[in-house]
PDB file of C-alpha atoms in Angstrom:
ATOM      1  CA  UNK A   1     -99.719  11.537 100.251  1.00 45.00           C
ATOM      2  CA  UNK A   2     -97.157  13.501 100.897  1.00 51.00           C
ATOM      3  CA  UNK A   3     -94.457  11.220 102.171  1.00 55.00           C
ATOM      4  CA  UNK A   4     -94.530   9.587  98.043  1.00 74.00           C
ATOM      5  CA  UNK A   5     -94.597  12.426  96.319  1.00 79.00           C
ATOM      6  CA  UNK A   6     -90.994  14.359  97.714  1.00 77.00           C
ATOM      7  CA  UNK A   7     -90.316  10.110  97.887  1.00 81.00           C
ATOM      8  CA  UNK A   8     -91.012  10.096  93.973  1.00 83.00           C
ATOM      9  CA  UNK A   9     -89.417  14.185  94.295  1.00 82.00           C
ATOM     10  CA  UNK A  10     -85.931  12.603  95.452  1.00 83.00           C
ATOM     11  CA  UNK A  11     -85.865   9.606  92.794  1.00 86.00           C
ATOM     12  CA  UNK A  12     -86.229  11.536  90.430  1.00 87.00           C
ATOM     13  CA  UNK A  13     -83.628  13.998  90.959  1.00 86.00           C
ATOM     14  CA  UNK A  14     -81.012  11.338  92.138  1.00 85.00           C
ATOM     15  CA  UNK A  15     -81.640   9.826  89.033  1.00 87.00           C
ATOM     16  CA  UNK A  16     -81.280  13.689  87.545  1.00 87.00           C
ATOM     17  CA  UNK A  17     -77.998  13.931  89.573  1.00 84.00           C
ATOM     18  CA  UNK A  18     -76.606   9.897  87.321  1.00 87.00           C
ATOM     19  CA  UNK A  19     -77.223  11.166  83.878  1.00 88.00           C
ATOM     20  CA  UNK A  20     -75.420  13.866  84.808  1.00 84.00           C
ATOM     21  CA  UNK A  21     -72.306  12.913  86.464  1.00 85.00           C
ATOM     22  CA  UNK A  22     -72.649  10.250  83.553  1.00 85.00           C
ATOM     23  CA  UNK A  23     -72.368  12.807  81.151  1.00 83.00           C
ATOM     24  CA  UNK A  24     -70.621  14.709  82.477  1.00 86.00           C
ATOM     25  CA  UNK A  25     -67.198  11.684  81.410  1.00 89.00           C
ATOM     26  CA  UNK A  26     -65.436  11.403  79.218  1.00 90.00           C
ATOM     27  CA  UNK A  27     -63.081   8.648  77.115  1.00 90.00           C
ATOM     28  CA  UNK A  28     -61.242   9.934  75.087  1.00 91.00           C
ATOM     29  CA  UNK A  29     -59.951   6.727  72.630  1.00 90.00           C
ATOM     30  CA  UNK A  30     -56.533   6.192  71.176  1.00 90.00           C
ATOM     31  CA  UNK A  31     -54.569   8.631  68.592  1.00 89.00           C
ATOM     32  CA  UNK A  32     -57.278  11.396  69.845  1.00 92.00           C
ATOM     33  CA  UNK A  33     -57.184  14.529  71.799  1.00 93.00           C
ATOM     34  CA  UNK A  34     -60.063  16.855  73.412  1.00 94.00           C
ATOM     35  CA  UNK A  35     -59.255  20.666  73.819  1.00 93.00           C
ATOM     36  CA  UNK A  36     -61.041  21.600  76.972  1.00 93.00           C
ATOM     37  CA  UNK A  37     -61.948  24.905  77.309  1.00 92.00           C
ATOM     38  CA  UNK A  38     -63.293  26.390  81.020  1.00 91.00           C
ATOM     39  CA  UNK A  39     -65.276  29.706  80.833  1.00 90.00           C
ATOM     40  CA  UNK A  40     -65.077  29.910  78.456  1.00 86.00           C
ATOM     41  CA  UNK A  41     -61.014  30.245  78.227  1.00 90.00           C
ATOM     42  CA  UNK A  42     -58.590  26.890  76.423  1.00 91.00           C
ATOM     43  CA  UNK A  43     -58.597  25.006  79.961  1.00 91.00           C
ATOM     44  CA  UNK A  44     -55.783  22.135  79.245  1.00 92.00           C
ATOM     45  CA  UNK A  45     -56.037  18.884  76.408  1.00 92.00           C
ATOM     46  CA  UNK A  46     -57.496  15.396  77.210  1.00 92.00           C
ATOM     47  CA  UNK A  47     -55.157  12.273  76.387  1.00 90.00           C
ATOM     48  CA  UNK A  48     -55.805   8.719  76.169  1.00 91.00           C
ATOM     49  CA  UNK A  49     -58.195   7.671  78.917  1.00 90.00           C
ATOM     50  CA  UNK A  50     -61.087   8.503  81.711  1.00 91.00           C
ATOM     51  CA  UNK A  51     -61.645  12.511  82.328  1.00 91.00           C
ATOM     52  CA  UNK A  52     -64.259  13.983  84.331  1.00 90.00           C
ATOM     53  CA  UNK A  53     -65.763  16.900  83.063  1.00 89.00           C
ATOM     54  CA  UNK A  54     -67.668  19.574  85.424  1.00 89.00           C
ATOM     55  CA  UNK A  55     -70.813  20.077  84.264  1.00 87.00           C
ATOM     56  CA  UNK A  56     -72.120  23.864  82.706  1.00 87.00           C
ATOM     57  CA  UNK A  57     -68.424  24.905  83.736  1.00 90.00           C
ATOM     58  CA  UNK A  58     -66.517  22.745  80.906  1.00 89.00           C
ATOM     59  CA  UNK A  59     -66.721  22.215  77.873  1.00 90.00           C
ATOM     60  CA  UNK A  60     -64.667  19.887  74.992  1.00 91.00           C
ATOM     61  CA  UNK A  61     -64.280  22.843  72.218  1.00 90.00           C
ATOM     62  CA  UNK A  62     -62.246  20.371  70.149  1.00 91.00           C
ATOM     63  CA  UNK A  63     -62.130  16.822  68.995  1.00 92.00           C
ATOM     64  CA  UNK A  64     -58.692  16.376  67.270  1.00 92.00           C
ATOM     65  CA  UNK A  65     -57.161  13.821  65.350  1.00 92.00           C
ATOM     66  CA  UNK A  66     -53.646  12.470  65.796  1.00 92.00           C
ATOM     67  CA  UNK A  67     -53.463  10.788  63.411  1.00 92.00           C
ATOM     68  CA  UNK A  68     -51.822  11.246  59.828  1.00 92.00           C
ATOM     69  CA  UNK A  69     -53.727  12.655  57.253  1.00 93.00           C
ATOM     70  CA  UNK A  70     -54.320  13.043  53.501  1.00 93.00           C
ATOM     71  CA  UNK A  71     -55.530  16.248  51.868  1.00 91.00           C
ATOM     72  CA  UNK A  72     -56.161  16.100  47.984  1.00 90.00           C
ATOM     73  CA  UNK A  73     -56.677  19.060  47.142  1.00 89.00           C
ATOM     74  CA  UNK A  74     -58.368  20.544  42.878  1.00 87.00           C
ATOM     75  CA  UNK A  75     -56.524  20.867  40.133  1.00 89.00           C
ATOM     76  CA  UNK A  76     -54.885  24.500  40.235  1.00 87.00           C
ATOM     77  CA  UNK A  77     -54.293  26.573  37.337  1.00 89.00           C
ATOM     78  CA  UNK A  78     -50.655  26.997  36.630  1.00 90.00           C
ATOM     79  CA  UNK A  79     -47.882  29.310  34.750  1.00 89.00           C
ATOM     80  CA  UNK A  80     -44.724  28.195  33.889  1.00 88.00           C
ATOM     81  CA  UNK A  81     -41.500  30.504  32.816  1.00 88.00           C
ATOM     82  CA  UNK A  82     -42.576  30.546  29.160  1.00 85.00           C
ATOM     83  CA  UNK A  83     -46.065  31.667  29.312  1.00 87.00           C
ATOM     84  CA  UNK A  84     -47.593  27.532  29.626  1.00 86.00           C
ATOM     85  CA  UNK A  85     -50.572  26.986  32.075  1.00 87.00           C
ATOM     86  CA  UNK A  86     -51.137  23.848  33.153  1.00 88.00           C
ATOM     87  CA  UNK A  87     -53.500  22.216  35.512  1.00 89.00           C
ATOM     88  CA  UNK A  88     -51.727  20.416  38.932  1.00 90.00           C
ATOM     89  CA  UNK A  89     -53.255  18.749  41.729  1.00 89.00           C
ATOM     90  CA  UNK A  90     -51.724  17.857  45.042  1.00 91.00           C
ATOM     91  CA  UNK A  91     -52.129  16.065  47.511  1.00 93.00           C
ATOM     92  CA  UNK A  92     -50.362  17.061  51.178  1.00 93.00           C
ATOM     93  CA  UNK A  93     -50.107  14.340  54.004  1.00 95.00           C
ATOM     94  CA  UNK A  94     -50.237  16.132  57.394  1.00 94.00           C
ATOM     95  CA  UNK A  95     -50.791  15.413  61.232  1.00 94.00           C
ATOM     96  CA  UNK A  96     -51.196  17.507  63.652  1.00 93.00           C
ATOM     97  CA  UNK A  97     -48.732  17.724  66.521  1.00 92.00           C
ATOM     98  CA  UNK A  98     -50.235  20.677  68.666  1.00 92.00           C
ATOM     99  CA  UNK A  99     -53.579  20.375  69.718  1.00 92.00           C
ATOM    100  CA  UNK A 100     -54.509  23.696  71.177  1.00 92.00           C
ATOM    101  CA  UNK A 101     -52.435  25.609  68.213  1.00 91.00           C
ATOM    102  CA  UNK A 102     -54.803  23.624  65.790  1.00 92.00           C
ATOM    103  CA  UNK A 103     -57.826  24.606  67.822  1.00 91.00           C
ATOM    104  CA  UNK A 104     -56.889  28.157  68.480  1.00 91.00           C
ATOM    105  CA  UNK A 105     -54.106  29.622  65.723  1.00 87.00           C
ATOM    106  CA  UNK A 106     -55.568  29.729  62.613  1.00 86.00           C
ATOM    107  CA  UNK A 107     -59.333  29.558  61.287  1.00 87.00           C
ATOM    108  CA  UNK A 108     -60.818  26.667  59.206  1.00 89.00           C
ATOM    109  CA  UNK A 109     -56.785  25.521  59.055  1.00 89.00           C
ATOM    110  CA  UNK A 110     -57.893  23.021  55.654  1.00 89.00           C
ATOM    111  CA  UNK A 111     -58.422  25.650  54.085  1.00 91.00           C
ATOM    112  CA  UNK A 112     -55.592  27.177  54.668  1.00 91.00           C
ATOM    113  CA  UNK A 113     -53.557  24.728  53.628  1.00 92.00           C
ATOM    114  CA  UNK A 114     -55.052  24.231  50.213  1.00 91.00           C
ATOM    115  CA  UNK A 115     -54.697  28.145  49.610  1.00 92.00           C
ATOM    116  CA  UNK A 116     -51.062  28.082  50.266  1.00 92.00           C
ATOM    117  CA  UNK A 117     -50.363  25.171  48.990  1.00 92.00           C
ATOM    118  CA  UNK A 118     -51.952  26.932  46.365  1.00 91.00           C
ATOM    119  CA  UNK A 119     -49.884  30.309  45.692  1.00 92.00           C
ATOM    120  CA  UNK A 120     -46.609  28.207  46.668  1.00 92.00           C
ATOM    121  CA  UNK A 121     -46.822  25.978  44.146  1.00 91.00           C
ATOM    122  CA  UNK A 122     -47.597  29.029  41.798  1.00 91.00           C
ATOM    123  CA  UNK A 123     -44.637  30.150  43.460  1.00 91.00           C
ATOM    124  CA  UNK A 124     -42.826  27.313  42.143  1.00 91.00           C
ATOM    125  CA  UNK A 125     -43.646  26.642  38.766  1.00 90.00           C
ATOM    126  CA  UNK A 126     -43.285  30.255  37.224  1.00 89.00           C
ATOM    127  CA  UNK A 127     -39.544  30.518  37.933  1.00 88.00           C
ATOM    128  CA  UNK A 128     -39.544  26.914  35.539  1.00 88.00           C
ATOM    129  CA  UNK A 129     -39.999  26.252  31.863  1.00 87.00           C
ATOM    130  CA  UNK A 130     -42.208  24.125  30.568  1.00 84.00           C
ATOM    131  CA  UNK A 131     -39.821  20.441  29.715  1.00 82.00           C
ATOM    132  CA  UNK A 132     -38.049  21.842  33.827  1.00 85.00           C
ATOM    133  CA  UNK A 133     -41.210  21.505  35.460  1.00 84.00           C
ATOM    134  CA  UNK A 134     -42.647  18.359  33.843  1.00 82.00           C
ATOM    135  CA  UNK A 135     -39.164  15.759  35.249  1.00 83.00           C
ATOM    136  CA  UNK A 136     -38.725  18.125  38.169  1.00 85.00           C
ATOM    137  CA  UNK A 137     -41.478  16.888  40.583  1.00 87.00           C
ATOM    138  CA  UNK A 138     -39.317  15.624  43.132  1.00 89.00           C
ATOM    139  CA  UNK A 139     -37.710  18.947  43.342  1.00 90.00           C
ATOM    140  CA  UNK A 140     -41.240  20.515  43.568  1.00 91.00           C
ATOM    141  CA  UNK A 141     -41.752  17.662  45.978  1.00 91.00           C
ATOM    142  CA  UNK A 142     -39.249  19.245  48.030  1.00 91.00           C
ATOM    143  CA  UNK A 143     -39.420  23.056  47.927  1.00 92.00           C
ATOM    144  CA  UNK A 144     -43.640  22.634  48.120  1.00 92.00           C
ATOM    145  CA  UNK A 145     -43.208  20.259  51.713  1.00 93.00           C
ATOM    146  CA  UNK A 146     -40.431  22.467  53.669  1.00 93.00           C
ATOM    147  CA  UNK A 147     -42.448  25.701  52.533  1.00 93.00           C
ATOM    148  CA  UNK A 148     -45.698  24.180  53.349  1.00 93.00           C
ATOM    149  CA  UNK A 149     -44.045  22.887  56.780  1.00 91.00           C
ATOM    150  CA  UNK A 150     -42.241  25.805  57.755  1.00 92.00           C
ATOM    151  CA  UNK A 151     -45.491  28.046  57.330  1.00 91.00           C
ATOM    152  CA  UNK A 152     -47.932  25.139  58.984  1.00 92.00           C
ATOM    153  CA  UNK A 153     -45.903  25.039  62.439  1.00 91.00           C
ATOM    154  CA  UNK A 154     -47.231  27.462  63.968  1.00 91.00           C
ATOM    155  CA  UNK A 155     -50.625  26.080  63.378  1.00 92.00           C
ATOM    156  CA  UNK A 156     -49.669  23.234  65.256  1.00 92.00           C
ATOM    157  CA  UNK A 157     -49.301  20.729  61.816  1.00 93.00           C
ATOM    158  CA  UNK A 158     -46.410  19.232  60.452  1.00 93.00           C
ATOM    159  CA  UNK A 159     -46.562  18.621  56.550  1.00 93.00           C
ATOM    160  CA  UNK A 160     -44.712  15.363  55.921  1.00 93.00           C
ATOM    161  CA  UNK A 161     -45.646  14.722  52.157  1.00 93.00           C
ATOM    162  CA  UNK A 162     -46.432  16.544  49.234  1.00 93.00           C
ATOM    163  CA  UNK A 163     -46.788  14.629  45.697  1.00 91.00           C
ATOM    164  CA  UNK A 164     -47.644  17.048  42.155  1.00 90.00           C
ATOM    165  CA  UNK A 165     -50.671  14.121  41.914  1.00 86.00           C
ATOM    166  CA  UNK A 166     -51.586  15.382  37.965  1.00 85.00           C
ATOM    167  CA  UNK A 167     -49.583  17.625  35.497  1.00 85.00           C
ATOM    168  CA  UNK A 168     -52.269  18.597  33.074  1.00 84.00           C
ATOM    169  CA  UNK A 169     -50.408  20.501  29.936  1.00 83.00           C
ATOM    170  CA  UNK A 170     -52.723  22.610  27.274  1.00 80.00           C
ATOM    171  CA  UNK A 171     -53.990  19.707  24.140  1.00 82.00           C
ATOM    172  CA  UNK A 172     -52.448  21.179  21.655  1.00 81.00           C
ATOM    173  CA  UNK A 173     -48.811  20.512  24.362  1.00 77.00           C
ATOM    174  CA  UNK A 174     -49.491  16.819  24.675  1.00 74.00           C
ATOM    175  CA  UNK A 175     -50.605  16.358  21.049  1.00 79.00           C
ATOM    176  CA  UNK A 176     -46.779  18.293  19.913  1.00 77.00           C
ATOM    177  CA  UNK A 177     -44.966  16.450  23.101  1.00 74.00           C
ATOM    178  CA  UNK A 178     -46.910  13.265  21.824  1.00 77.00           C
ATOM    179  CA  UNK A 179     -44.994  13.927  18.213  1.00 81.00           C
ATOM    180  CA  UNK A 180     -42.407  14.613  19.594  1.00 79.00           C
ATOM    181  CA  UNK A 181     -42.596  11.246  22.192  1.00 81.00           C
ATOM    182  CA  UNK A 182     -43.015   8.980  18.019  1.00 82.00           C
ATOM    183  CA  UNK A 183     -40.504  11.460  16.425  1.00 85.00           C
ATOM    184  CA  UNK A 184     -37.572  10.166  19.166  1.00 84.00           C
ATOM    185  CA  UNK A 185     -39.105   6.534  19.398  1.00 85.00           C
ATOM    186  CA  UNK A 186     -39.009   6.729  15.314  1.00 84.00           C
ATOM    187  CA  UNK A 187     -35.154   7.456  15.454  1.00 87.00           C
ATOM    188  CA  UNK A 188     -34.282   5.248  18.440  1.00 88.00           C
ATOM    189  CA  UNK A 189     -35.159   2.246  15.905  1.00 86.00           C
ATOM    190  CA  UNK A 190     -33.678   3.397  13.199  1.00 88.00           C
ATOM    191  CA  UNK A 191     -30.734   3.667  15.622  1.00 91.00           C
ATOM    192  CA  UNK A 192     -31.091   0.140  16.441  1.00 89.00           C
ATOM    193  CA  UNK A 193     -32.152  -1.374  13.539  1.00 88.00           C
ATOM    194  CA  UNK A 194     -28.706   1.019  11.866  1.00 89.00           C
ATOM    195  CA  UNK A 195     -26.330  -0.748  14.447  1.00 89.00           C
ATOM    196  CA  UNK A 196     -27.383  -4.118  14.224  1.00 88.00           C
ATOM    197  CA  UNK A 197     -26.790  -4.485  10.735  1.00 88.00           C
ATOM    198  CA  UNK A 198     -23.382  -3.589  11.970  1.00 88.00           C
ATOM    199  CA  UNK A 199     -23.007  -6.125  13.859  1.00 88.00           C
ATOM    200  CA  UNK A 200     -24.460  -8.572  11.188  1.00 87.00           C
ATOM    201  CA  UNK A 201     -21.566  -7.277   8.867  1.00 88.00           C
ATOM    202  CA  UNK A 202     -18.862  -7.272  11.338  1.00 90.00           C
ATOM    203  CA  UNK A 203     -19.558 -10.687  12.474  1.00 88.00           C
ATOM    204  CA  UNK A 204     -20.161 -12.022   8.812  1.00 88.00           C
ATOM    205  CA  UNK A 205     -16.631 -10.280   7.915  1.00 87.00           C
ATOM    206  CA  UNK A 206     -15.218 -11.660  11.332  1.00 87.00           C
ATOM    207  CA  UNK A 207     -16.348 -14.881  10.137  1.00 87.00           C
ATOM    208  CA  UNK A 208     -15.311 -14.910   6.613  1.00 86.00           C
ATOM    209  CA  UNK A 209     -11.846 -14.151   8.315  1.00 88.00           C
ATOM    210  CA  UNK A 210     -11.929 -16.603  10.706  1.00 88.00           C
ATOM    211  CA  UNK A 211     -12.518 -19.204   7.749  1.00 86.00           C
ATOM    212  CA  UNK A 212      -9.609 -17.771   4.916  1.00 87.00           C
ATOM    213  CA  UNK A 213      -6.473 -17.494   7.986  1.00 89.00           C
ATOM    214  CA  UNK A 214      -7.677 -21.527   8.650  1.00 88.00           C
ATOM    215  CA  UNK A 215      -7.839 -22.075   5.275  1.00 86.00           C
ATOM    216  CA  UNK A 216      -4.159 -20.474   4.557  1.00 87.00           C
ATOM    217  CA  UNK A 217      -3.547 -23.113   7.381  1.00 87.00           C
ATOM    218  CA  UNK A 218      -5.004 -26.210   6.283  1.00 87.00           C
ATOM    219  CA  UNK A 219      -2.892 -25.833   3.177  1.00 87.00           C
ATOM    220  CA  UNK A 220       0.576 -24.167   5.313  1.00 87.00           C
ATOM    221  CA  UNK A 221      -0.150 -27.750   7.400  1.00 87.00           C
ATOM    222  CA  UNK A 222      -0.343 -29.647   3.910  1.00 86.00           C
ATOM    223  CA  UNK A 223       2.702 -28.353   1.937  1.00 86.00           C
ATOM    224  CA  UNK A 224       4.446 -28.935   5.320  1.00 88.00           C
ATOM    225  CA  UNK A 225       3.328 -32.300   5.535  1.00 87.00           C
ATOM    226  CA  UNK A 226       4.460 -33.031   1.660  1.00 85.00           C
ATOM    227  CA  UNK A 227       7.365 -31.549   2.657  1.00 86.00           C
ATOM    228  CA  UNK A 228       8.356 -33.200   5.420  1.00 85.00           C
ATOM    229  CA  UNK A 229       7.179 -36.384   3.438  1.00 85.00           C
ATOM    230  CA  UNK A 230       9.885 -36.465   0.288  1.00 84.00           C
ATOM    231  CA  UNK A 231      11.882 -35.118   2.112  1.00 84.00           C
ATOM    232  CA  UNK A 232      11.439 -38.555   4.571  1.00 85.00           C
ATOM    233  CA  UNK A 233      11.306 -39.958   1.509  1.00 84.00           C
ATOM    234  CA  UNK A 234      14.534 -39.045   0.082  1.00 84.00           C
ATOM    235  CA  UNK A 235      16.627 -39.557   3.286  1.00 84.00           C
ATOM    236  CA  UNK A 236      15.104 -43.532   3.146  1.00 82.00           C
ATOM    237  CA  UNK A 237      16.251 -43.784  -0.544  1.00 79.00           C
ATOM    238  CA  UNK A 238      20.190 -41.845   0.963  1.00 79.00           C
ATOM    239  CA  UNK A 239      19.698 -44.738   3.345  1.00 81.00           C
ATOM    240  CA  UNK A 240      19.016 -47.616   1.391  1.00 78.00           C
ATOM    241  CA  UNK A 241      21.670 -46.474  -0.685  1.00 74.00           C
ATOM    242  CA  UNK A 242      24.630 -45.998   1.768  1.00 74.00           C
ATOM    243  CA  UNK A 243      23.247 -49.196   2.909  1.00 74.00           C
ATOM    244  CA  UNK A 244      24.093 -50.501  -0.157  1.00 69.00           C
ATOM    245  CA  UNK A 245      27.401 -48.604  -0.686  1.00 66.00           C
ATOM    246  CA  UNK A 246      27.757 -50.117   2.612  1.00 71.00           C
ATOM    247  CA  UNK A 247      27.104 -53.661   2.011  1.00 71.00           C
ATOM    248  CA  UNK A 248      29.362 -53.570  -1.380  1.00 63.00           C
ATOM    249  CA  UNK A 249      32.639 -52.872   0.075  1.00 67.00           C
ATOM    250  CA  UNK A 250      31.460 -54.694   3.261  1.00 68.00           C
ATOM    251  CA  UNK A 251      31.392 -58.022   0.411  1.00 64.00           C
ATOM    252  CA  UNK A 252      35.211 -57.001  -0.984  1.00 60.00           C
ATOM    253  CA  UNK A 253      33.895 -56.164  -5.027  1.00 57.00           C
ATOM    254  CA  UNK A 254      36.074 -56.906  -8.011  1.00 57.00           C
ATOM    255  CA  UNK A 255      36.420 -55.123 -11.168  1.00 59.00           C
ATOM    256  CA  UNK A 256      33.891 -56.786 -12.791  1.00 56.00           C
ATOM    257  CA  UNK A 257      30.640 -55.723 -10.671  1.00 57.00           C
ATOM    258  CA  UNK A 258      32.370 -52.415 -10.204  1.00 58.00           C
ATOM    259  CA  UNK A 259      31.908 -52.159 -13.692  1.00 58.00           C
ATOM    260  CA  UNK A 260      28.823 -53.797 -13.978  1.00 58.00           C
ATOM    261  CA  UNK A 261      26.725 -51.294 -11.440  1.00 61.00           C
ATOM    262  CA  UNK A 262      28.278 -48.547 -13.261  1.00 60.00           C
ATOM    263  CA  UNK A 263      26.676 -49.697 -16.407  1.00 58.00           C
ATOM    264  CA  UNK A 264      23.482 -50.327 -14.568  1.00 61.00           C
ATOM    265  CA  UNK A 265      24.333 -46.573 -13.435  1.00 60.00           C
ATOM    266  CA  UNK A 266      24.696 -45.540 -17.171  1.00 56.00           C
ATOM    267  CA  UNK A 267      21.279 -47.688 -18.180  1.00 56.00           C
ATOM    268  CA  UNK A 268      19.604 -45.060 -15.681  1.00 57.00           C
ATOM    269  CA  UNK A 269      21.318 -42.055 -16.645  1.00 52.00           C
ATOM    270  CA  UNK A 270      20.433 -43.211 -20.453  1.00 55.00           C
ATOM    271  CA  UNK A 271      16.807 -42.902 -19.045  1.00 56.00           C
ATOM    272  CA  UNK A 272      16.634 -39.509 -18.527  1.00 54.00           C
ATOM    273  CA  UNK A 273      16.506 -36.202 -21.002  1.00 56.00           C
ATOM    274  CA  UNK A 274      20.078 -35.232 -20.875  1.00 52.00           C
ATOM    275  CA  UNK A 275      20.769 -34.564 -23.639  1.00 54.00           C
ATOM    276  CA  UNK A 276      24.601 -35.588 -23.710  1.00 53.00           C
ATOM    277  CA  UNK A 277      26.101 -37.326 -21.717  1.00 52.00           C
ATOM    278  CA  UNK A 278      29.708 -39.049 -20.320  1.00 53.00           C
ATOM    279  CA  UNK A 279      31.486 -41.908 -20.482  1.00 53.00           C
ATOM    280  CA  UNK A 280      34.615 -42.607 -18.213  1.00 54.00           C
ATOM    281  CA  UNK A 281      37.493 -45.128 -20.047  1.00 52.00           C
ATOM    282  CA  UNK A 282      36.401 -48.058 -18.242  1.00 52.00           C
ATOM    283  CA  UNK A 283      33.321 -47.869 -19.357  1.00 49.00           C
ATOM    284  CA  UNK A 284      34.209 -47.268 -22.613  1.00 51.00           C
ATOM    285  CA  UNK A 285      36.578 -50.312 -22.311  1.00 54.00           C
ATOM    286  CA  UNK A 286      33.834 -52.759 -21.350  1.00 50.00           C
ATOM    287  CA  UNK A 287      31.119 -51.026 -23.503  1.00 50.00           C
ATOM    288  CA  UNK A 288      33.968 -52.601 -26.179  1.00 52.00           C
ATOM    289  CA  UNK A 289      34.520 -55.960 -25.219  1.00 49.00           C
ATOM    290  CA  UNK A 290      30.653 -56.632 -25.144  1.00 49.00           C
ATOM    291  CA  UNK A 291      30.293 -55.711 -29.122  1.00 54.00           C
ATOM    292  CA  UNK A 292      33.335 -57.580 -29.743  1.00 51.00           C
ATOM    293  CA  UNK A 293      31.315 -60.868 -27.986  1.00 47.00           C
ATOM    294  CA  UNK A 294      27.872 -59.837 -29.621  1.00 52.00           C
ATOM    295  CA  UNK A 295      30.377 -60.120 -32.632  1.00 55.00           C
ATOM    296  CA  UNK A 296      32.092 -62.986 -32.101  1.00 50.00           C
ATOM    297  CA  UNK A 297      28.432 -65.137 -30.783  1.00 52.00           C
ATOM    298  CA  UNK A 298      27.438 -63.610 -34.298  1.00 60.00           C
ATOM    299  CA  UNK A 299      29.404 -65.164 -36.650  1.00 58.00           C
ATOM    300  CA  UNK A 300      29.399 -68.442 -34.559  1.00 56.00           C
ATOM    301  CA  UNK A 301      25.840 -68.022 -35.251  1.00 57.00           C
ATOM    302  CA  UNK A 302      26.793 -68.174 -39.055  1.00 60.00           C
ATOM    303  CA  UNK A 303      29.128 -70.760 -39.445  1.00 57.00           C
ATOM    304  CA  UNK A 304      26.281 -73.349 -38.249  1.00 54.00           C
TER     305      UNK A 304
END
């Protein structure tokens, strides 16, 4: 019987030792860091892997995430340089770079970051007027990130990015801004309509100008073609006359033929509008001869 009690006690002792050993085996996951204390003092920081903790002497004081984290803070009332109160809420992206400083640097680090963000935001907005604060988000974000990053560096925290999530001015300011934007849109619409009418009138005038130019060019070309046609006709008539004279000269005409051609010319001249006609002497004698011949013919017919 005593042997059985000793065996059971030994088994229980072995089991307890195994449980104690297993419970003091610590596995650190990826992107994690464990701050270990020995007898209440900082001992080391465990990284990724398998670690063994001395029972009753060492303990894990803090488990720290090394991932980039996001903190969305509630809207904070701020006052601009022109005494306008508005609500602004911010979003901070930060990462823990030193687990020891994060553990021992400041009490409740997230609360400290929130308060620091609020005071920094009030200081920056207090130096800006309302319109400037609404249009300078990038400037505000950059200044806040630089100030917060410098202030949180002793805490083992690096601020990677700061964003103003919402800027909410008072209701009456919002109404005034909406009316201003509406007036601005109406002004731009009126300007665009005026520009459109102006362009339309310019295009109509340009079209009329081009049409007038084309009509003038057409009339000019028609006049040129008409003049060229008349000139060509005159040249052909003159060429025909010259050819006739040349042929007449080549045939060695006698005086009777010349007088006959002169008489034909006089007939053409008499068809004109001239009131006075000068007849050469040769033509006059020819006309007298023709009159005498006509009188003889008439007397012969009477005798018959």
